[in-house]
Coordinates of C-alpha atoms in Angstrom, one line a residue:
M1 CA -29.5 -5.7 -26.2
T2 CA -28.9 -3.1 -23.4
D3 CA -25.5 -1.5 -22.6
F4 CA -25.5 -1.9 -18.9
A5 CA -22.1 -0.2 -18.7
S6 CA -24.0 3.0 -19.1
A7 CA -27.5 2.1 -18.1
A8 CA -28.8 3.3 -14.8
L9 CA -28.9 1.2 -11.7
T10 CA -30.6 2.2 -8.4
L11 CA -29.3 0.8 -5.1
D12 CA -32.4 0.6 -2.9
R13 CA -32.5 0.4 0.9
V14 CA -28.9 1.1 1.6
R15 CA -27.4 2.7 4.7
L16 CA -25.7 5.8 3.3
G17 CA -22.3 5.7 5.0
A18 CA -21.3 4.5 8.4
G19 CA -24.1 5.3 10.8
G20 CA -26.1 6.8 7.9
P21 CA -29.8 6.8 7.1
L22 CA -31.6 4.5 4.6
A23 CA -31.3 5.8 1.1
R24 CA -31.7 5.2 -2.6
V25 CA -28.6 5.8 -4.7
R26 CA -28.9 6.0 -8.5
L27 CA -25.9 5.3 -10.7
A28 CA -25.4 5.9 -14.4
D29 CA -22.4 6.3 -16.7
G30 CA -20.0 5.5 -13.9
R31 CA -21.3 8.3 -11.7
V32 CA -23.6 8.8 -8.8
T33 CA -26.6 10.7 -10.3
H34 CA -29.1 10.9 -7.4
V35 CA -29.0 10.3 -3.6
V36 CA -32.4 10.3 -1.8
T37 CA -32.5 9.6 2.0
E38 CA -35.2 9.0 4.5
V39 CA -34.6 12.5 5.8
D40 CA -35.9 13.8 2.5
G41 CA -39.3 12.5 3.6
T42 CA -39.4 9.6 1.2
G43 CA -38.4 6.8 3.6
G44 CA -35.4 6.1 1.5
R45 CA -37.5 5.5 -1.6
A46 CA -37.6 7.5 -4.8
A47 CA -39.0 6.9 -8.2
S48 CA -37.0 5.2 -10.9
A49 CA -37.6 5.6 -14.6
E50 CA -39.6 2.8 -16.2
G51 CA -37.4 -0.2 -17.0
E52 CA -34.4 0.9 -14.9
R53 CA -32.8 -1.8 -12.7
V54 CA -33.4 -1.5 -8.9
L55 CA -31.3 -3.6 -6.6
D56 CA -32.6 -4.0 -3.0
L57 CA -29.5 -4.1 -0.7
E58 CA -31.7 -4.9 2.4
G59 CA -30.2 -2.3 4.7
R60 CA -26.5 -3.1 4.1
V61 CA -24.1 -0.2 4.5
L62 CA -22.8 1.7 1.4
L63 CA -19.4 3.3 1.8
P64 CA -17.1 5.3 -0.6
G65 CA -14.7 2.9 -2.3
L66 CA -11.5 2.3 -0.4
W67 CA -8.0 2.9 -1.7
D68 CA -4.6 1.4 -0.8
A69 CA -2.5 4.4 -1.3
H70 CA 0.8 2.6 -1.2
V71 CA 1.4 -0.9 -2.7
H72 CA 4.1 -2.6 -4.7
M73 CA 1.7 -4.6 -6.8
A74 CA 4.0 -7.0 -8.6
E75 CA 5.9 -7.6 -5.4
W76 CA 2.7 -8.3 -3.5
A77 CA 1.3 -10.5 -6.3
S78 CA 4.6 -12.5 -6.4
A79 CA 4.9 -12.8 -2.6
R80 CA 1.6 -14.7 -2.7
H81 CA 3.6 -17.4 -4.6
R82 CA 6.8 -17.4 -2.6
L83 CA 8.1 -19.1 0.5
D84 CA 6.4 -17.2 3.4
L85 CA 9.0 -16.2 6.1
S86 CA 6.7 -14.0 8.2
G87 CA 6.6 -14.9 11.9
T88 CA 10.1 -16.4 11.9
A89 CA 11.9 -15.5 15.2
S90 CA 15.5 -16.1 14.1
A91 CA 17.9 -16.6 11.2
R92 CA 18.1 -20.3 12.2
A93 CA 14.4 -20.7 11.9
V94 CA 14.5 -19.2 8.4
A95 CA 17.2 -21.6 7.4
D96 CA 15.1 -24.5 8.7
L97 CA 12.2 -23.4 6.6
V98 CA 14.4 -23.1 3.5
R99 CA 15.8 -26.6 4.1
D100 CA 12.3 -28.0 4.3
H101 CA 10.8 -26.1 1.4
G102 CA 13.8 -26.6 -0.9
G103 CA 13.8 -30.3 -0.2
R104 CA 10.2 -30.5 -1.4
E105 CA 11.0 -28.6 -4.6
P106 CA 14.3 -30.0 -5.9
G107 CA 16.0 -28.4 -8.8
R108 CA 18.4 -25.6 -9.7
T109 CA 15.8 -22.9 -10.2
V110 CA 16.0 -20.0 -7.8
L111 CA 14.1 -20.3 -4.5
F112 CA 12.5 -17.1 -3.6
G113 CA 11.3 -16.3 0.0
Y114 CA 9.7 -13.2 1.4
G115 CA 8.9 -11.6 4.7
F116 CA 11.7 -12.0 7.3
R117 CA 12.1 -9.3 10.0
D118 CA 15.5 -9.5 11.6
G119 CA 15.3 -6.3 13.8
L120 CA 14.7 -8.4 17.0
W121 CA 16.4 -11.6 16.1
P122 CA 19.0 -13.1 18.5
D123 CA 21.2 -14.2 15.5
A124 CA 22.2 -12.5 12.3
P125 CA 21.4 -13.5 8.7
H126 CA 24.4 -15.0 7.1
K127 CA 25.1 -17.0 3.9
R128 CA 26.6 -19.8 5.9
L129 CA 23.2 -20.6 7.4
L130 CA 21.5 -20.8 4.0
D131 CA 24.4 -22.8 2.6
S132 CA 24.0 -25.4 5.3
A133 CA 20.3 -25.6 4.6
L134 CA 20.4 -25.6 0.8
P135 CA 23.9 -25.4 -0.6
D136 CA 23.3 -26.1 -4.3
R137 CA 20.1 -24.2 -5.2
P138 CA 20.3 -20.4 -5.5
T139 CA 18.2 -18.9 -2.7
V140 CA 17.2 -15.3 -2.3
L141 CA 15.1 -14.1 0.6
V142 CA 13.6 -10.6 0.7
S143 CA 12.9 -8.8 4.0
A144 CA 9.4 -7.8 4.9
D145 CA 10.2 -4.1 4.4
L146 CA 11.8 -4.7 0.9
H147 CA 15.0 -3.0 2.1
A148 CA 17.2 -6.1 2.6
V149 CA 18.0 -9.3 0.6
W150 CA 19.7 -12.4 2.1
L151 CA 21.4 -14.8 -0.4
N152 CA 23.2 -18.1 -0.2
S153 CA 26.6 -18.6 -1.9
A154 CA 25.0 -20.2 -5.0
C155 CA 22.8 -17.1 -5.5
L156 CA 25.7 -14.7 -4.7
A157 CA 27.7 -16.4 -7.5
L158 CA 24.7 -16.1 -9.8
V159 CA 24.5 -12.3 -9.3
G160 CA 28.2 -11.8 -9.5
R161 CA 28.9 -11.2 -5.8
A162 CA 30.6 -14.5 -4.9
D163 CA 33.0 -12.6 -2.6
H164 CA 30.3 -10.9 -0.5
P165 CA 31.2 -11.5 3.1
T166 CA 27.8 -12.2 4.7
G167 CA 25.2 -12.6 1.9
L168 CA 23.0 -9.9 3.5
V169 CA 22.7 -6.8 1.3
R170 CA 20.7 -3.7 2.0
E171 CA 19.1 -0.6 0.3
H172 CA 20.5 0.1 -3.2
E173 CA 22.6 -3.0 -3.3
A174 CA 19.5 -5.1 -2.5
H175 CA 17.6 -3.6 -5.4
E176 CA 20.6 -4.1 -7.7
V177 CA 20.8 -7.8 -6.8
L178 CA 17.1 -8.3 -7.4
S179 CA 17.3 -6.6 -10.8
V180 CA 19.8 -9.1 -12.2
L181 CA 18.1 -12.3 -11.0
P182 CA 16.2 -14.4 -13.5
E183 CA 12.8 -12.7 -14.0
T184 CA 9.5 -14.4 -13.8
P185 CA 7.9 -14.1 -17.3
A186 CA 5.9 -10.9 -17.7
D187 CA 2.7 -12.8 -18.6
V188 CA 2.9 -14.9 -15.5
V189 CA 3.4 -11.8 -13.3
D190 CA 0.6 -10.1 -15.1
G191 CA -1.7 -13.0 -14.3
W192 CA -0.7 -12.9 -10.6
V193 CA -1.3 -9.1 -10.5
A194 CA -4.8 -9.6 -12.0
D195 CA -5.6 -12.1 -9.3
A196 CA -4.2 -9.8 -6.6
C197 CA -6.4 -6.9 -7.9
R198 CA -9.5 -9.1 -7.8
A199 CA -8.5 -10.2 -4.2
A200 CA -8.1 -6.5 -3.3
A201 CA -11.6 -5.7 -4.7
A202 CA -13.0 -8.5 -2.5
R203 CA -11.8 -6.4 0.5
G204 CA -13.5 -3.2 -0.8
I205 CA -10.6 -1.7 -2.6
T206 CA -11.4 0.4 -5.7
G207 CA -8.0 1.9 -6.3
V208 CA -4.3 1.7 -5.5
I209 CA -1.2 3.8 -5.9
D210 CA 1.4 1.3 -7.3
F211 CA 4.9 2.1 -6.2
Q212 CA 6.4 -1.0 -7.8
Y213 CA 10.1 -0.5 -8.6
G214 CA 11.0 -0.2 -12.3
D215 CA 8.7 0.9 -15.1
A216 CA 5.3 0.7 -13.5
V217 CA 3.8 3.0 -16.2
G218 CA 5.0 0.7 -18.9
D219 CA 3.9 -2.4 -17.0
W220 CA 0.3 -1.1 -16.6
E221 CA 0.1 0.1 -20.2
R222 CA 0.8 -3.5 -21.2
R223 CA -1.6 -5.0 -18.6
S224 CA -4.5 -2.7 -19.5
A225 CA -4.1 -3.5 -23.1
E226 CA -5.0 -7.1 -22.2
A227 CA -7.7 -6.7 -19.7
T228 CA -9.5 -4.0 -17.6
P229 CA -8.1 -4.1 -14.1
A230 CA -10.5 -4.7 -11.1
V231 CA -9.2 -1.5 -9.4
R232 CA -8.1 1.9 -10.4
V233 CA -4.3 2.3 -10.7
S234 CA -2.1 5.3 -10.2
A235 CA 1.3 4.1 -11.4
A236 CA 4.4 5.7 -9.9
V237 CA 7.4 7.0 -11.9
Y238 CA 10.9 6.4 -10.6
P239 CA 13.8 8.9 -11.3
S240 CA 15.3 6.5 -13.9
H241 CA 12.1 6.9 -15.9
L242 CA 11.4 10.6 -15.3
D243 CA 13.0 11.9 -18.5
A244 CA 11.0 9.4 -20.6
A245 CA 7.8 10.5 -18.8
V246 CA 8.6 14.2 -19.4
K247 CA 9.4 13.5 -23.1
R248 CA 6.0 11.8 -23.5
G249 CA 4.2 14.8 -21.8
L250 CA 2.9 12.6 -19.0
R251 CA 1.6 14.2 -15.8
T252 CA 0.3 12.9 -12.6
G253 CA -3.3 12.0 -13.5
S254 CA -2.6 11.4 -17.2
E255 CA -4.6 8.5 -18.6
I256 CA -2.4 5.7 -19.9
G257 CA -3.2 2.3 -21.5
A258 CA -6.5 1.1 -22.8
S259 CA -8.4 1.1 -19.5
G260 CA -11.0 3.9 -20.1
G261 CA -9.3 6.1 -17.5
L262 CA -8.9 3.4 -14.8
V263 CA -5.1 3.5 -15.1
R264 CA -3.3 6.8 -14.8
V265 CA 0.2 8.2 -14.1
G266 CA 1.0 8.6 -10.4
P267 CA 3.7 10.5 -8.5
L268 CA 7.4 10.5 -8.8
K269 CA 8.9 8.2 -6.1
L270 CA 11.9 9.5 -4.3
F271 CA 13.8 8.3 -1.2
T272 CA 15.4 10.2 1.7
D273 CA 16.3 7.1 3.9
G274 CA 15.9 3.4 4.5
S275 CA 13.7 1.6 7.0
L276 CA 13.3 1.0 10.7
N277 CA 13.9 -2.8 10.7
T278 CA 17.1 -2.4 8.8
R279 CA 18.2 0.5 11.1
T280 CA 18.7 2.6 8.0
A281 CA 15.9 5.1 8.6
L282 CA 17.6 8.5 9.0
C283 CA 17.3 9.8 12.6
H284 CA 18.5 12.7 14.6
D285 CA 19.5 10.3 17.4
L286 CA 21.9 7.3 17.3
Y287 CA 20.7 3.8 17.0
P288 CA 21.5 1.8 20.2
G289 CA 24.5 -0.5 19.5
L290 CA 25.6 1.3 16.3
E291 CA 27.6 4.0 18.0
G292 CA 30.8 4.8 16.2
T293 CA 29.7 3.2 12.9
D294 CA 29.0 5.0 9.6
G295 CA 25.3 4.2 9.8
A296 CA 24.8 5.1 13.5
H297 CA 22.0 7.6 12.5
G298 CA 20.7 5.6 9.5
I299 CA 21.4 6.3 5.9
A300 CA 20.7 9.4 3.8
Q301 CA 19.7 8.1 0.4
T302 CA 19.2 11.5 -1.3
S303 CA 20.7 14.8 -0.3
L304 CA 18.5 17.8 0.1
D305 CA 19.9 19.6 -2.9
E306 CA 19.3 16.6 -5.1
L307 CA 15.9 16.1 -3.7
V308 CA 15.0 19.7 -4.5
R309 CA 16.4 19.4 -8.1
L310 CA 14.4 16.3 -8.9
M311 CA 11.2 17.6 -7.3
R312 CA 11.5 20.9 -9.2
R313 CA 12.0 19.1 -12.5
A314 CA 9.0 16.8 -11.9
A315 CA 6.7 19.6 -10.6
A316 CA 7.6 21.8 -13.6
H317 CA 6.1 19.1 -15.8
G318 CA 3.1 18.3 -13.7
I319 CA 4.4 15.3 -11.9
E320 CA 3.8 15.4 -8.2
P321 CA 6.6 13.9 -5.9
A322 CA 6.0 11.2 -3.3
V323 CA 9.0 11.2 -0.9
H324 CA 9.8 8.2 1.2
A325 CA 10.8 9.3 4.7
I326 CA 10.7 7.2 7.8
G327 CA 13.2 8.7 10.4
D328 CA 12.6 12.1 12.0
H329 CA 15.7 13.6 10.2
A330 CA 14.5 12.2 6.9
N331 CA 11.1 13.7 7.4
T332 CA 12.6 17.1 8.2
V333 CA 14.7 16.9 5.0
A334 CA 11.6 15.9 2.9
L335 CA 9.5 18.8 4.4
D336 CA 12.4 21.2 3.8
A337 CA 12.4 20.1 0.1
F338 CA 8.7 20.7 -0.2
D339 CA 9.2 24.1 1.4
A340 CA 11.8 25.0 -1.2
V341 CA 9.9 23.7 -4.2
R342 CA 6.3 24.7 -3.1
C343 CA 4.6 21.9 -5.0
R344 CA 1.8 19.5 -4.2
G345 CA 2.9 16.0 -3.1
R346 CA 3.2 13.3 -0.5
I347 CA 5.5 12.0 2.1
E348 CA 5.3 8.3 2.3
H349 CA 5.4 6.6 5.8
A350 CA 6.2 9.6 8.0
Q351 CA 6.9 7.1 10.8
L352 CA 9.0 9.2 13.3
L353 CA 8.4 13.0 13.4
S354 CA 9.9 15.9 15.3
P355 CA 7.2 17.8 17.1
E356 CA 8.0 21.0 15.2
D357 CA 7.4 19.2 11.9
L358 CA 3.8 18.1 12.6
P359 CA 2.1 21.4 11.5
R360 CA 4.3 21.6 8.4
F361 CA 2.3 18.9 6.5
A362 CA -0.8 21.1 6.6
E363 CA 1.1 24.3 6.1
L364 CA 2.8 23.0 2.9
G365 CA -0.2 21.0 1.7
V366 CA 1.7 17.7 1.9
T367 CA -0.3 14.5 2.2
A368 CA 0.9 12.0 4.8
G369 CA 0.7 8.5 3.2
V370 CA 0.8 6.3 6.2
Q371 CA 0.5 2.5 6.9
P372 CA -1.3 1.9 10.2
R373 CA -0.4 -1.8 10.2
H374 CA 3.3 -0.8 10.5
A375 CA 2.6 0.8 13.9
T376 CA 1.3 -2.5 15.3
D377 CA 3.8 -4.7 13.4
D378 CA 6.8 -2.7 14.4
R379 CA 5.9 -1.6 17.9
D380 CA 8.6 -3.9 19.5
V381 CA 11.4 -3.0 17.1
A382 CA 10.5 0.7 17.6
D383 CA 10.6 0.3 21.3
R384 CA 14.1 -1.1 21.0
H385 CA 15.6 1.1 18.3
W386 CA 13.7 4.3 18.9
T387 CA 13.6 4.0 22.7
G388 CA 12.4 7.2 24.4
R389 CA 10.9 8.6 21.2
T390 CA 8.0 6.3 20.4
D391 CA 5.5 8.9 21.7
R392 CA 6.1 10.6 18.3
A393 CA 6.2 7.4 16.2
F394 CA 3.3 6.6 13.9
A395 CA 1.7 9.8 15.3
Y396 CA -1.5 9.7 13.3
A397 CA -3.7 11.5 15.8
D398 CA -1.2 14.3 16.2
L399 CA -0.9 14.6 12.4
L400 CA -4.7 14.8 12.1
A401 CA -5.0 17.3 15.0
A402 CA -2.3 19.5 13.2
G403 CA -4.5 19.6 10.1
A404 CA -2.6 17.0 7.9
R405 CA -4.4 15.0 5.3
L406 CA -3.9 11.3 6.0
E407 CA -4.2 8.5 3.3
F408 CA -3.9 4.9 4.3
G409 CA -2.0 2.2 2.6
S410 CA -0.5 -1.2 3.3
D411 CA 2.9 -1.0 1.6
A412 CA 2.1 -4.5 0.4
P413 CA 3.8 -6.9 0.6
V414 CA 5.2 -5.3 3.8
S415 CA 1.7 -5.8 5.3
P416 CA -1.3 -7.5 3.6
L417 CA -3.3 -5.5 1.1
D418 CA -6.4 -5.3 3.2
P419 CA -7.8 -1.9 4.1
W420 CA -9.7 -3.2 7.1
L421 CA -6.5 -4.3 8.8
A422 CA -5.2 -0.8 8.4
I423 CA -8.4 0.7 9.7
A424 CA -8.5 -1.6 12.7
S425 CA -4.8 -0.9 13.5
A426 CA -5.4 2.9 13.4
V427 CA -8.4 2.6 15.6
S428 CA -7.0 0.1 18.2
R429 CA -3.1 0.6 18.0
T430 CA -2.8 -3.2 18.7
D431 CA -3.2 -6.4 16.7
D432 CA -2.8 -8.9 19.5
A433 CA -3.9 -9.4 23.1
R434 CA -1.7 -6.6 24.4
P435 CA -3.0 -3.2 25.3
A436 CA -2.9 -0.4 22.8
W437 CA 0.5 0.9 22.0
H438 CA 0.5 4.7 22.5
P439 CA -3.3 4.8 22.7
E440 CA -3.2 8.6 22.5
Q441 CA -2.5 8.2 18.8
R442 CA -5.7 6.2 18.1
L443 CA -8.1 7.5 15.5
S444 CA -11.9 7.3 15.5
V445 CA -13.5 4.8 13.1
R446 CA -14.9 7.7 11.1
D447 CA -11.5 9.4 10.6
A448 CA -9.9 6.0 9.7
L449 CA -12.6 5.4 7.1
V450 CA -11.9 8.8 5.5
A451 CA -8.2 8.1 5.4
A452 CA -8.9 4.8 3.8
A453 CA -11.1 6.4 1.2
R454 CA -8.5 9.1 0.2
G455 CA -10.5 11.8 1.9
R456 CA -14.0 10.9 0.8
R457 CA -16.4 11.3 3.7
L458 CA -19.7 11.1 1.9
I459 CA -21.3 9.7 -1.2
R460 CA -22.5 12.7 -3.2
V461 CA -24.1 13.3 -6.6
G462 CA -21.4 13.6 -9.2
D463 CA -18.9 11.3 -7.5
A464 CA -17.4 8.4 -9.4
A465 CA -19.4 5.2 -8.7
D466 CA -16.6 3.7 -6.7
L467 CA -18.4 2.0 -3.9
V468 CA -18.3 -0.8 -1.4
V469 CA -21.2 -2.5 0.3
V470 CA -20.5 -4.1 3.7
E471 CA -22.6 -6.3 5.9
V472 CA -21.9 -4.6 9.2
D473 CA -21.8 -0.9 10.1
P474 CA -18.2 -0.1 11.0
L475 CA -19.3 2.2 13.8
S476 CA -21.0 -0.7 15.6
A477 CA -18.5 -3.4 14.7
D478 CA -16.2 -4.8 17.4
L479 CA -12.5 -4.9 16.7
D480 CA -12.4 -8.5 15.4
T481 CA -15.3 -7.8 13.0
L482 CA -13.7 -4.6 11.8
R483 CA -10.5 -6.5 10.9
A484 CA -12.4 -9.2 9.1
M485 CA -15.2 -6.9 7.8
P486 CA -17.5 -8.9 5.6
V487 CA -17.6 -7.2 2.2
H488 CA -20.8 -7.9 0.3
A489 CA -19.9 -6.2 -3.0
T490 CA -17.5 -3.7 -4.5
M491 CA -18.0 -1.4 -7.5
T492 CA -15.4 0.6 -9.5
D493 CA -16.4 3.1 -12.2
G494 CA -20.0 1.8 -12.1
R495 CA -18.9 -1.9 -12.6
W496 CA -19.2 -4.6 -10.0
T497 CA -15.7 -6.0 -9.3
H498 CA -16.7 -8.3 -6.4
G499 CA -19.8 -9.9 -5.0
P500 CA -22.9 -11.6 -6.2
Y501 CA -23.7 -9.2 -9.0
L502 CA -20.7 -9.8 -11.3
H503 CA -23.0 -11.6 -13.7
G504 CA -26.7 -11.3 -14.4
P505 CA -29.3 -8.6 -14.4
Y506 CA -27.4 -6.2 -12.1
S507 CA -24.0 -6.6 -13.7
H508 CA -22.4 -4.3 -16.3
E509 CA -22.5 -7.0 -18.9
P510 CA -24.9 -6.7 -21.9
V511 CA -27.7 -9.2 -21.5
L512 CA -30.5 -10.3 -23.8
P513 CA -33.8 -8.7 -22.9

């Protein structure tokens, strides 16, 4: 019996990267050990040791494995099993969906829905609308950006907020409400997460940074003890779990669980502000229509002094910070904190930036974790609430030109966990028949692929064997094909995680000779 987890496999007749030459790529022990291209004078062919497996990929394109650098994995996995509210154009339309769905699923268990965006609605979410649709069944609806929760009276009573005037709660209160609702059993969620990881692998994903609220480290330790995940996982730490992580000696990159190194500790997640759709992103300018209110500029979730304190504590123990910042004021605060602490880290979202802050990302060595699908999803709400400033919203080309390192994510479930949607949005700045929104911020396909692969431009000897095989060269694909890119196979750590080679002679499974 042969151990194919470590035995060599040669991928023959592959195109080495987008627009690349024919090549042979040899893999062993989860690493790339040889790369031989036609420019080496061998026509893409090189000798393999006797008995080694050779897989002819017939000219398909081999790319570095793709990452989703910002997901909420349990939320995404659960959203796939909840009432879908995306595309609803009003609070009334949501209530109608709730009435229809709740009627098909009678009972007193909580009805969960996900995905509403009320930033452009003509009416406001209110508990009365949900009460008229489904008065007796507790109903909780989570906004697409995860920053607001809408409940009916039955659910408000369940969470101890029967006197809440509207049933719409935002930011910290929203997370508090969700934390006291009856939980789906952990084994059920773990099964959903495993399915979601396999679905991600089917789109070429080989790794994710999981910013799931709560104890993501503990959750992934439990999951990896049961089964090897289909993707690498970097599990974020939240401030409420920072002391425990420090006490255990955990650092960003520390291996956790029983996954053979596939699951590791990620960054410390911190917040400076809210979101655009909820008008809680912290901005220098007022939101139209909110003049004279406490939240006219958005909401500051963490002061600069507190941000610096938490970042210093984490950095002193080897845990890199990842700071959520959406509004331009919030991004200035986050960059000021990195300037004070002088540590490695990330700013998540970086949606609206002051021009003077653009070069600071590169100067401070701060990665911009961005979600290109947000630019196309939120173009209309940005035009309304950030009017006159959208030339510096989702400014990916400007960031890249200023030397910043970009890493793409989805923020799933805010947008689908599909790297090709992010790539297509970054390249086109549109996801419908309308012209590109601020086309000056479009990226090239090559630059978008690099951002989707966490900076990997090439497949080189010594790299981890995290690879994706696609049917169409992204450089020659039209926009529709780019969005729906046909993925032939995906490999993580030298093991096929998607495609026709999961079982049989080219798999990592031991087989009888």
